[in-house]
Coordinates of C-alpha atoms in Angstrom, one line a residue:
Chain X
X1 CA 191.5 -49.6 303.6
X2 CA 192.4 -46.6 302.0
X3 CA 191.6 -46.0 298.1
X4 CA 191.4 -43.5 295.1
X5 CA 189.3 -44.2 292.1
X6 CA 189.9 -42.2 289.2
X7 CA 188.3 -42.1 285.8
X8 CA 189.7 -44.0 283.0
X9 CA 191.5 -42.5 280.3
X10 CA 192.8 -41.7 277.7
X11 CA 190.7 -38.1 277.6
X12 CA 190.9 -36.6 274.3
X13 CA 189.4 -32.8 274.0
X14 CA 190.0 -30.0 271.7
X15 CA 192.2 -26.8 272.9
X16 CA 189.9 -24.3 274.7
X17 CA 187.1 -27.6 275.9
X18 CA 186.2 -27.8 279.3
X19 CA 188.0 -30.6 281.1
X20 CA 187.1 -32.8 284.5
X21 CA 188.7 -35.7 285.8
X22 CA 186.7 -37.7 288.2
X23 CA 188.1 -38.9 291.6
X24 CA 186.6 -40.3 294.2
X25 CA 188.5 -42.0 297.6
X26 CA 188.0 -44.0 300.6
X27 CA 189.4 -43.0 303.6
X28 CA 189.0 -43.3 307.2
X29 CA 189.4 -40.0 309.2
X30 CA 190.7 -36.7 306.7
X31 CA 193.3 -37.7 304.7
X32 CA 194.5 -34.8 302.5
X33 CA 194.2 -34.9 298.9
X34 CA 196.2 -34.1 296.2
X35 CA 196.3 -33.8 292.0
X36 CA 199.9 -34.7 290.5
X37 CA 200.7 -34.5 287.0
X38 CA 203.8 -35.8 285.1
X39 CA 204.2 -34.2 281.6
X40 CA 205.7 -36.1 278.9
X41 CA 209.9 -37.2 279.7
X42 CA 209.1 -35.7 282.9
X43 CA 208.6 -36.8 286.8
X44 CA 205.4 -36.4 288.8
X45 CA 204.8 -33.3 290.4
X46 CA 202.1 -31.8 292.4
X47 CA 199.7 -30.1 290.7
X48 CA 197.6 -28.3 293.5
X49 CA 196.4 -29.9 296.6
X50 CA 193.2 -29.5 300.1
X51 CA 193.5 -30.4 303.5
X52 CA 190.4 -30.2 304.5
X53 CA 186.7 -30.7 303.5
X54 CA 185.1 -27.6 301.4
X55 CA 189.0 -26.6 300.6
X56 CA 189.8 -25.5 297.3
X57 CA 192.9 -26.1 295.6
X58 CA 194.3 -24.4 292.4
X59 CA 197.3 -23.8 290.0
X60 CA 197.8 -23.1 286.3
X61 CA 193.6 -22.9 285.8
X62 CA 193.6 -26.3 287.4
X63 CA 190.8 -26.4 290.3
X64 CA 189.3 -28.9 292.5
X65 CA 186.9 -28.9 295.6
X66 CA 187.6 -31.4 298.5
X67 CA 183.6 -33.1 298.7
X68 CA 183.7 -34.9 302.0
X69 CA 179.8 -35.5 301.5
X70 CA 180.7 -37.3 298.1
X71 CA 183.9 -38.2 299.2
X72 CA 185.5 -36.8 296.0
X73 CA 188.1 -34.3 294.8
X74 CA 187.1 -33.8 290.4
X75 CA 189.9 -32.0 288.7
X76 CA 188.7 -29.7 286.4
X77 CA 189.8 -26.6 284.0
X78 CA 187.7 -24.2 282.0
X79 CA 190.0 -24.0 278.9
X80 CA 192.5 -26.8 278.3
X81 CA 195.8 -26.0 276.2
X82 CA 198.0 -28.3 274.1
X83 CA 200.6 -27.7 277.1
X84 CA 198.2 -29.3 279.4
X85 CA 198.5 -32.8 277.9
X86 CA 199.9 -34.9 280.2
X87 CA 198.9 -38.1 282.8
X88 CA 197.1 -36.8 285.9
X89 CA 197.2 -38.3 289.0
X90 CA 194.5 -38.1 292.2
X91 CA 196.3 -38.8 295.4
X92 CA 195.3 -38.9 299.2
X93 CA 197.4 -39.0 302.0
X94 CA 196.3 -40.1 305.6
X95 CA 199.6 -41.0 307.4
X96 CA 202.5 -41.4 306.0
X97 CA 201.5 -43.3 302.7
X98 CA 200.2 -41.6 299.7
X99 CA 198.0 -43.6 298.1
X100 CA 198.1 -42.8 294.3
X101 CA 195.0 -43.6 291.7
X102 CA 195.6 -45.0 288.3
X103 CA 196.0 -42.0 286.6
X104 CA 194.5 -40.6 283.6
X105 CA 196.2 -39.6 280.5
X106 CA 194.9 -36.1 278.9
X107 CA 195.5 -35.8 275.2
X108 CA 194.7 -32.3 273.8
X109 CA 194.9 -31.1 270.4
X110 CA 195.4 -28.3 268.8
Chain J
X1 CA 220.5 -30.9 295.7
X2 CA 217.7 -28.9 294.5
X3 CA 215.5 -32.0 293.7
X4 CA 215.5 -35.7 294.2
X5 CA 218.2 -37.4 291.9
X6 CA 217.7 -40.8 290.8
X7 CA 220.3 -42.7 289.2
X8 CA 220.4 -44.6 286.7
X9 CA 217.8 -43.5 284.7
X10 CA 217.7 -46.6 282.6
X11 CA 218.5 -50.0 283.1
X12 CA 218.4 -52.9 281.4
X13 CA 219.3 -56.4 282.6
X14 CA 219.0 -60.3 282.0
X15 CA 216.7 -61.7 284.0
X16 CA 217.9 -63.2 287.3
X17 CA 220.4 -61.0 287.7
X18 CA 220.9 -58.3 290.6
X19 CA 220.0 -54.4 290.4
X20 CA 220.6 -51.7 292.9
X21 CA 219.2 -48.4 292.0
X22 CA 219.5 -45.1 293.8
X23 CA 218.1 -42.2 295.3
X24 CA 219.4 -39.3 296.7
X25 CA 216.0 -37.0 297.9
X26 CA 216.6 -33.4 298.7
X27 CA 218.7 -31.7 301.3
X28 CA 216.8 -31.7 305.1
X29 CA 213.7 -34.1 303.9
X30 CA 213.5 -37.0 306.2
X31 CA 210.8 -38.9 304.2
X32 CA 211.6 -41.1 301.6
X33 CA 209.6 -43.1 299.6
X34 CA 210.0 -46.1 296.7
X35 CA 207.3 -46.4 293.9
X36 CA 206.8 -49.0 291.3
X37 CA 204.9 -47.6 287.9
X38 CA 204.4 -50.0 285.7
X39 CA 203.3 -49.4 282.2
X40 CA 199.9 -47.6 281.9
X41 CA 199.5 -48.2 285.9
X42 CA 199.6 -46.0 288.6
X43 CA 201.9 -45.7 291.5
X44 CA 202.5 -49.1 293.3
X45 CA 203.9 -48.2 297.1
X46 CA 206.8 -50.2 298.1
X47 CA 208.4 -49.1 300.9
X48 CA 208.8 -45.6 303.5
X49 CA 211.5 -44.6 305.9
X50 CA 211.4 -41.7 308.1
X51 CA 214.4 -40.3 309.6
X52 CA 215.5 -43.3 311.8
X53 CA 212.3 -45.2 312.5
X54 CA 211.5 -48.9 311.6
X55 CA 210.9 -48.3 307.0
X56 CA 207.6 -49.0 306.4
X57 CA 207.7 -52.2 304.2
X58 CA 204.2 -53.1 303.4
X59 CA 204.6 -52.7 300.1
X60 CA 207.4 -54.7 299.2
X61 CA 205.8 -57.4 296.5
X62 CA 207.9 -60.3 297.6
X63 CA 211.1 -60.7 299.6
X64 CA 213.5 -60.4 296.4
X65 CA 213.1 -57.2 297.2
X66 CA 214.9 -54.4 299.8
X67 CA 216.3 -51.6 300.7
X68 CA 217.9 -49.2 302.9
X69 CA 218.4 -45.9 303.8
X70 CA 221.9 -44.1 305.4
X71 CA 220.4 -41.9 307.9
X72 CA 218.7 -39.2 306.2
X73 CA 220.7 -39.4 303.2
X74 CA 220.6 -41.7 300.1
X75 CA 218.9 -44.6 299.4
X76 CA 219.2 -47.9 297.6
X77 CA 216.5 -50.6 296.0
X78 CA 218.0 -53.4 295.5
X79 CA 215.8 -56.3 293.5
X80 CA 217.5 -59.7 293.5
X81 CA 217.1 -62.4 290.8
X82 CA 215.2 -59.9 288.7
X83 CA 211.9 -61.3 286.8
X84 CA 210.2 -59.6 283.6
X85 CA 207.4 -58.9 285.5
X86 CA 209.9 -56.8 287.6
X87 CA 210.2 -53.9 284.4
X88 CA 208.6 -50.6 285.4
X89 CA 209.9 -47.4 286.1
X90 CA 210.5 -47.3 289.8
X91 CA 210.1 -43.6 291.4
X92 CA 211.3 -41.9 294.4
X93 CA 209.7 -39.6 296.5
X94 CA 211.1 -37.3 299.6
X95 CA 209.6 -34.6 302.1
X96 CA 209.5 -33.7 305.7
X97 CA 207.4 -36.4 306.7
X98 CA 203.6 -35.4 307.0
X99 CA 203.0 -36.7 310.4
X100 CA 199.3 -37.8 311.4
X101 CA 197.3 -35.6 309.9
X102 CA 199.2 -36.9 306.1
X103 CA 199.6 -33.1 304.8
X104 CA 203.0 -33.5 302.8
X105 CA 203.2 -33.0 299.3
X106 CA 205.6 -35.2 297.7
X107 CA 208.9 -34.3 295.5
X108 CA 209.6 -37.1 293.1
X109 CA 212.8 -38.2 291.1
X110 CA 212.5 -38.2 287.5
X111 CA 212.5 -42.3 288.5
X112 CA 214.9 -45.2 287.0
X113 CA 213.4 -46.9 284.2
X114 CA 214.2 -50.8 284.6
X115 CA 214.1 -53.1 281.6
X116 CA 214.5 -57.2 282.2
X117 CA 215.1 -59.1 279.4

């Protein structure tokens, strides 16, 4: 079946580090694939999202290349910010279901 | 409304008794969706209803739980004989249904946060 694998957290870094969140999935056919974030008090929301292999999403410095070779889909920022800390969440969709990973929790400090 | 509303946002019960929460996802989205987060977890899939086909309900963890949808409007979970292992924050999710190819993002409540003593 379906699946996302994400890396563990918690991640800590210092502002300004280089940040990348591992995900990798299993899917049959080409699901779509998604980062969400939720930020402290608040609800998930999407963070930037591909729909097809070799597409790269990006928002708020946030980037990540759809790999269908490696099947993966690493988040990553060049310069994190206190304001990025938050849980991040690799998603796929093939269908209707989203299939969500664990989620990894990003603490930055300042 | 301009997002999806969940309601209540906290709940806390004695265990074995009832709970129905809500959702209301935004104007014109035929999706829905029902979550389960529980704490330091990801999202759990529970259960999906588009517009007025059969609700997807694969995901439902055992049959003390269900819900339905009015049409295209609101929504209610409703877990019966509530357990402790039942606590989590439980999240819903609307859009315009992604069809085959799975392309919709998702637009989630702020989620109703349920607490069983």
């Amino acid at each position: 079946g379906n699946s996302v694998t994400q890396m563990e957290g918690p991640v800590t870094l210092s502002e300004e580090a280089f940040l990348t969140i591992n995900c990798t999935y299993t899917a049959t056919g080409y699901p779509s694939l998604f980062w969400y974030v939720q930020y402290p008090g608040e609800g998930l929301q999407l963070l930037l999202k591909a729909t097809k292999a070799d597409d790269k999403g990006s928002n708020k410095g946030f980037e990540a290349t759809y790999r269908k070779e490696t099947t993966s889909f690493h988040l990553e920022k060049g310069s994190v910010q206190v304001s990025d800390s938050a849980v991040y969440f690799c998603a796929l969709s093939r269908g209707f279901k989203t299939i969500f990973g664990a989620g990894t929790r990003l603490f930055v400090k300042a | 409304g301009a997002g999806v509303s969940q309601s209540p946002s906290n709940k806390v019960t004695e265990k074995g008794k009832d709970v129905e929460l809500r959702c209301d996802p935004i104007s014109g989205h035929t999706a829905l969706y029902w979550y389960r987060q529980r704490l330091g977890q990801g999202l759990e899939f529970l259960i999906y209803f588009q517009g007025n086909s059969a609700p997807d309900k694969s995901g439902l963890p055992s049959d003390r739980f269900s819900a339905e949808r009015t049409g295209e409007s609101v929504s209610t979970l409703t877990i019966q004989r509530t357990q402790q292992e039942d606590s989590a924050v439980y999240l819903c999710a609307s859009n315009y249904g992604g069809g085959k190819s799975g392309t919709g993002e998702l637009f989630f409540g702020e989620g109703s946060r349920l607490t069983v003593l």
